[in-house]
Coordinates of C-alpha atoms and ligand atoms in Angstrom, one line a residue:
M1 CA 114.4 95.0 125.2
P2 CA 116.6 91.9 124.8
V3 CA 119.0 90.7 122.2
L4 CA 117.8 87.4 120.7
V5 CA 120.6 84.9 120.0
T6 CA 119.5 82.3 117.4
G7 CA 121.6 79.1 117.1
A8 CA 122.5 79.7 120.8
E9 CA 123.4 76.0 121.4
G10 CA 126.1 76.0 118.7
M11 CA 129.9 76.5 119.1
L12 CA 129.7 80.3 118.5
G13 CA 126.2 80.8 119.9
R14 CA 127.2 79.6 123.3
L15 CA 130.1 82.1 123.5
V16 CA 127.9 85.0 122.2
C17 CA 125.5 84.3 125.1
A18 CA 128.4 84.1 127.5
E19 CA 129.8 87.5 126.3
L20 CA 126.3 89.2 126.5
K21 CA 126.0 87.8 130.0
A22 CA 129.5 89.1 130.9
K23 CA 128.6 92.5 129.5
R24 CA 125.3 92.4 131.5
V25 CA 123.2 92.8 128.3
E26 CA 119.7 91.3 128.5
Y27 CA 119.4 88.4 126.0
V28 CA 117.2 85.5 125.1
P29 CA 119.0 82.3 123.8
A30 CA 117.1 80.3 121.2
D31 CA 117.8 77.2 119.1
I32 CA 116.1 74.2 117.6
I33 CA 117.9 72.0 120.2
G34 CA 118.6 72.1 123.9
D35 CA 116.7 73.7 126.8
N36 CA 116.6 77.3 125.4
A37 CA 113.6 79.0 123.7
H38 CA 112.7 76.9 120.6
I39 CA 113.0 79.1 117.5
D40 CA 113.4 77.6 114.0
I41 CA 114.7 80.5 111.8
A42 CA 113.5 78.5 108.7
D43 CA 109.9 78.6 110.0
P44 CA 108.4 82.1 109.4
D45 CA 105.4 81.4 111.7
D46 CA 107.6 80.3 114.5
L47 CA 109.9 83.3 114.0
F48 CA 107.2 86.0 113.9
E49 CA 105.4 84.4 116.9
A50 CA 108.7 84.6 118.8
F51 CA 109.4 88.1 117.8
G52 CA 105.9 89.2 118.9
R53 CA 106.6 87.6 122.3
I54 CA 110.2 88.6 122.8
R55 CA 110.2 92.0 121.0
P56 CA 114.0 91.9 120.5
E57 CA 115.9 95.2 119.9
A58 CA 118.6 93.2 118.2
V59 CA 119.3 89.7 116.8
I60 CA 122.6 87.9 116.6
N61 CA 122.2 85.0 114.3
C62 CA 124.6 82.1 114.9
A63 CA 122.2 79.4 113.4
A64 CA 123.3 77.7 110.2
M65 CA 123.9 74.4 108.5
T66 CA 127.7 74.2 108.9
N67 CA 128.4 70.7 107.6
V68 CA 130.2 71.8 104.4
D69 CA 130.2 68.4 102.7
G70 CA 126.6 67.7 104.0
C71 CA 125.4 70.8 102.1
E72 CA 126.5 69.2 98.8
T73 CA 124.0 66.3 99.3
E74 CA 121.3 68.1 101.3
I75 CA 121.0 71.1 99.0
D76 CA 117.4 72.1 99.9
L77 CA 118.2 72.0 103.6
A78 CA 121.4 74.0 103.0
Y79 CA 119.4 76.8 101.3
K80 CA 116.6 76.5 103.8
L81 CA 118.9 77.1 106.8
N82 CA 121.6 79.3 105.2
A83 CA 119.6 81.4 102.8
V84 CA 115.8 81.3 103.7
G85 CA 116.5 81.4 107.5
P86 CA 118.5 84.7 107.3
Q87 CA 115.9 86.0 104.9
N88 CA 113.1 85.3 107.4
L89 CA 115.2 86.9 110.1
A90 CA 115.7 90.0 108.0
C91 CA 111.9 90.3 107.4
A92 CA 111.1 89.9 111.1
C93 CA 113.8 92.4 112.1
V94 CA 112.3 95.0 109.7
A95 CA 108.8 94.3 111.0
Y96 CA 109.9 94.7 114.6
G97 CA 112.6 97.4 114.2
A98 CA 115.4 95.2 115.3
V99 CA 119.1 95.3 114.2
L100 CA 120.3 92.1 112.6
T101 CA 123.9 90.7 113.1
H102 CA 124.6 87.7 110.9
V103 CA 127.7 85.5 110.6
S104 CA 129.0 84.4 107.2
T105 CA 132.0 82.7 105.9
D106 CA 135.3 82.8 103.9
Y107 CA 133.8 80.1 101.7
V108 CA 131.9 82.7 99.8
F109 CA 135.2 83.2 98.0
D110 CA 136.9 80.8 95.6
G111 CA 140.4 81.2 97.1
K112 CA 142.0 82.0 93.7
K113 CA 142.9 85.6 94.3
G114 CA 146.3 84.7 95.9
S115 CA 146.1 87.5 98.5
P116 CA 143.7 88.4 101.4
Y117 CA 140.1 89.1 100.4
T118 CA 138.6 92.5 101.5
E119 CA 135.0 93.2 102.1
F120 CA 135.0 94.9 98.6
D121 CA 136.1 91.7 96.7
K122 CA 133.5 89.9 94.6
P123 CA 132.5 86.5 96.1
N124 CA 132.5 83.4 93.9
P125 CA 131.7 80.3 96.1
L126 CA 133.0 76.9 95.1
G127 CA 130.2 74.8 96.7
V128 CA 126.7 74.7 98.0
Y129 CA 127.7 75.8 101.6
G130 CA 129.4 78.9 100.3
A131 CA 126.6 79.6 97.7
S132 CA 123.8 79.2 100.3
K133 CA 125.7 81.4 102.8
L134 CA 126.2 84.1 100.1
A135 CA 122.4 83.9 99.2
G136 CA 121.7 84.5 103.0
E137 CA 124.0 87.6 102.9
E138 CA 122.3 89.0 99.8
A139 CA 118.8 88.5 101.2
I140 CA 119.8 90.4 104.3
R141 CA 121.3 93.3 102.3
E142 CA 118.2 93.5 100.2
I143 CA 115.6 93.4 103.0
C144 CA 117.1 94.8 106.2
P145 CA 119.2 98.0 106.0
N146 CA 120.1 97.9 109.7
H147 CA 122.4 94.9 109.5
Y148 CA 126.0 93.7 110.2
I149 CA 127.2 90.8 108.1
V150 CA 130.5 89.4 109.6
R151 CA 132.5 86.9 107.6
T152 CA 134.8 84.7 109.5
S153 CA 136.9 81.5 109.0
W154 CA 138.3 78.4 110.6
L155 CA 136.3 78.8 113.9
Y156 CA 137.4 76.8 116.9
A157 CA 136.7 76.6 120.6
P158 CA 137.2 74.1 123.5
H159 CA 133.6 72.8 122.8
G160 CA 131.5 72.0 119.7
K161 CA 132.6 70.4 116.5
N162 CA 135.8 71.9 115.2
F163 CA 139.2 71.0 113.6
A164 CA 141.3 71.7 116.7
L165 CA 139.3 69.3 118.9
T166 CA 139.3 66.7 116.1
M167 CA 143.2 66.9 116.0
L168 CA 143.3 66.4 119.8
R169 CA 140.9 63.4 119.6
L170 CA 142.9 61.8 116.8
A171 CA 146.2 62.2 118.8
E172 CA 144.7 60.0 121.5
T173 CA 144.7 56.9 119.2
R174 CA 147.2 57.6 116.4
D175 CA 151.0 57.9 116.0
E176 CA 150.7 59.9 112.9
I177 CA 148.1 62.4 111.6
K178 CA 148.2 63.5 107.9
V179 CA 147.0 67.1 107.4
V180 CA 146.4 69.2 104.3
A181 CA 149.3 71.7 103.9
D182 CA 148.3 73.5 100.7
Q183 CA 145.1 75.3 101.9
Y184 CA 145.7 78.6 103.7
G185 CA 143.5 80.6 106.0
S186 CA 143.2 82.3 109.4
P187 CA 142.1 80.3 112.5
T188 CA 139.6 82.2 114.6
Y189 CA 139.0 81.6 118.3
A190 CA 135.2 81.7 118.6
K191 CA 135.5 83.6 121.8
D192 CA 137.2 86.5 120.0
L193 CA 134.5 86.5 117.3
A194 CA 131.8 86.5 120.0
E195 CA 133.4 89.6 121.6
F196 CA 133.6 91.3 118.2
L197 CA 129.9 90.6 117.4
V198 CA 128.7 91.9 120.8
Y199 CA 130.9 95.0 120.4
L200 CA 129.6 95.6 116.8
H201 CA 125.9 95.0 117.5
N202 CA 125.8 98.3 119.5
S203 CA 127.6 100.4 116.9
P204 CA 125.9 102.5 114.3
M205 CA 128.3 101.4 111.5
F206 CA 126.1 98.9 109.6
G207 CA 127.4 96.8 106.7
T208 CA 129.8 94.0 105.9
Y209 CA 132.9 93.1 108.0
H210 CA 135.6 90.5 108.0
F211 CA 136.8 89.2 111.4
T212 CA 139.3 86.5 112.0
N213 CA 142.4 86.1 114.3
S214 CA 145.4 87.8 112.6
G215 CA 148.0 85.8 110.7
V216 CA 147.9 83.1 108.1
C217 CA 148.7 79.4 108.2
S218 CA 147.9 76.1 106.5
W219 CA 145.7 73.4 108.2
H220 CA 148.9 71.5 108.7
E221 CA 150.6 74.4 110.6
F222 CA 147.4 74.9 112.6
A223 CA 147.3 71.2 113.6
A224 CA 151.0 71.2 114.5
A225 CA 150.6 74.3 116.7
I226 CA 147.6 72.8 118.5
L227 CA 149.3 69.5 119.1
E228 CA 152.6 70.9 120.1
G229 CA 150.9 73.3 122.5
A230 CA 149.0 70.4 124.0
G231 CA 152.3 68.5 124.5
K232 CA 151.3 65.6 122.1
S233 CA 154.2 63.7 120.5
V234 CA 152.1 62.6 117.5
K235 CA 153.8 63.0 114.1
V236 CA 152.0 65.6 111.9
T237 CA 152.6 64.9 108.3
P238 CA 151.9 67.4 105.6
I239 CA 149.8 66.2 102.6
S240 CA 148.3 67.8 99.5
T241 CA 144.6 68.5 98.9
E242 CA 144.7 65.7 96.2
E243 CA 145.8 63.2 98.9
Y244 CA 142.7 64.1 101.0
P245 CA 139.8 64.4 98.6
T246 CA 136.5 65.8 100.0
P247 CA 133.0 66.1 98.3
T248 CA 133.3 69.9 98.3
E249 CA 136.3 71.8 96.8
R250 CA 137.8 74.1 99.5
P251 CA 139.3 77.5 98.7
K252 CA 143.1 77.2 98.5
Y253 CA 143.7 80.7 100.1
S254 CA 140.7 82.2 101.8
V255 CA 142.4 84.7 104.1
L256 CA 140.0 87.5 105.0
R257 CA 141.6 91.0 105.4
H258 CA 139.8 93.1 108.0
Y259 CA 139.9 96.0 105.6
R260 CA 136.8 97.9 106.9
M261 CA 138.1 97.9 110.5
E262 CA 141.7 98.7 109.3
L263 CA 140.5 101.8 107.4
M264 CA 138.7 102.9 110.5
G265 CA 141.8 102.3 112.6
L266 CA 139.9 99.8 114.7
D267 CA 141.4 96.4 113.8
K268 CA 142.5 94.8 117.1
A269 CA 142.4 91.1 116.2
R270 CA 144.8 88.9 118.2
P271 CA 147.4 86.7 116.4
W272 CA 146.0 83.1 116.0
Q273 CA 149.1 81.7 117.8
E274 CA 148.1 83.5 121.0
T275 CA 144.6 82.0 120.9
V276 CA 146.0 78.5 120.4
K277 CA 147.8 78.9 123.8
E278 CA 144.5 80.0 125.4
F279 CA 142.6 77.1 123.8
N280 CA 145.1 74.5 125.2
E281 CA 145.0 76.2 128.7
E282 CA 141.2 76.1 128.6
I283 CA 141.2 72.4 127.6
K284 CA 143.7 71.6 130.4
N285 CA 141.5 73.5 133.0
N286 CA 138.3 71.7 131.8
N287 CA 140.0 68.3 132.2
K288 CA 141.1 69.1 135.8
Ligands
NAP301 N1 132.6 76.6 112.1 C1 133.4 77.3 111.2 O1 134.6 77.0 111.0 C2 132.8 78.5 110.6 C3 133.7 79.2 109.6 C4 133.1 80.3 109.0 C5 131.9 80.7 109.3 N2 131.1 80.0 110.2 C6 129.7 80.5 110.5 O2 129.7 80.8 111.9 C7 128.3 80.6 112.3 C8 128.4 79.8 113.6 O3 129.0 78.5 113.3 P1 129.1 77.4 114.4 O4 130.3 76.6 113.9 O5 129.0 77.9 115.7 O6 127.8 76.5 114.0 P2 127.2 75.2 114.8 O7 128.1 74.9 116.0 O8 126.8 74.2 113.8 O9 125.9 75.9 115.4 C9 124.8 76.2 114.7 C10 123.5 76.1 115.6 O10 122.4 76.4 114.8 C11 121.4 75.4 115.1 N3 120.4 75.4 114.0 C12 120.4 74.7 112.8 N4 119.3 74.9 112.1 C13 118.6 75.9 112.8 C14 117.4 76.5 112.6 N5 116.6 76.2 111.5 N6 116.9 77.4 113.5 C15 117.6 77.6 114.6 N7 118.8 77.1 114.9 C16 119.3 76.2 114.0 C17 122.2 74.2 115.1 O11 121.4 73.1 115.7 P3 121.9 71.6 115.1 O12 123.2 71.3 115.8 O13 120.8 70.7 115.6 O14 121.9 71.7 113.6 C18 123.3 74.6 116.1 O15 123.0 74.6 117.4 C19 127.6 80.0 111.2 O16 126.8 81.0 110.5 C20 128.6 79.5 110.2 O17 128.2 79.5 108.9 C21 131.5 78.9 110.8

């Protein structure tokens, strides 16, 4: 029986499919866009019809509304995709005996703790994106015991919409880029997260996990590393959050400690700096 990947056209979903393929695991990619199976996780009829047809033994859910500021204005849509969608998936997984792996975010925390958050810290989201993702987590915990919820942060890849690609694009046309230097987190190479999700979905250790690349930096330090690694001579100027106001307040320090994996002696996340090198190499190879 296959693994169903929802949100398979997204930045992470594409890499989860690639990892399943590399590991020779049978899978069905699905999304609301692209050429894959059309499955809308927010539509229960669509979902149950697809489960009846595909009969997945596991689901890896990469579908979400990820536009953090957009969630503030499109509140109903945010809850539909980030809370009701996972809730529907949890119901379908219980009905068909499938294991559910779901991806969540550091934005469930307010960033005021001042040290890395463990899986045992109490969430307190600052905005609609974080609140809707937390509601999705809670629905899964309530409905589907056979689940993994994996919180991650600052995802990036050589494709899709992400901060690292935005920095490279801006460097093409600007002499100076101003980047927020007082918000801290852990960049996460989406390929590393995809490997972790595929590894985890086969284990019997259900529950909540944190996974990021290891190490901490500010957005400014992350941008500087990407641009330096890419050989760009653009000036990267540190600014404060107040100098770059956004519709949604972002957590100031949302570092996720991989406490569950640490306590099991299994935390093998790579340093984020190592993945920046790989990212720049992949971009170079893609441009050849
Ligand atoms: N990106 C980050 O920095 C970050 C950080 C922490 C956690 N996360 C979490 O990581 C996961 C993957 O993020 P990502 O950046 O890979 O997201 P993404 O690139 O935005 O991909 C999400 C995919 O889901 C699709 N989708 C939207 N609504 C759907 C629905 N109702 N049914 C099925 N598919 C639907 C999207 O299609 P459209 O493009 O048409 O909407 C898109 O293809 C998400 O759960 C996100 O919350 C991301």
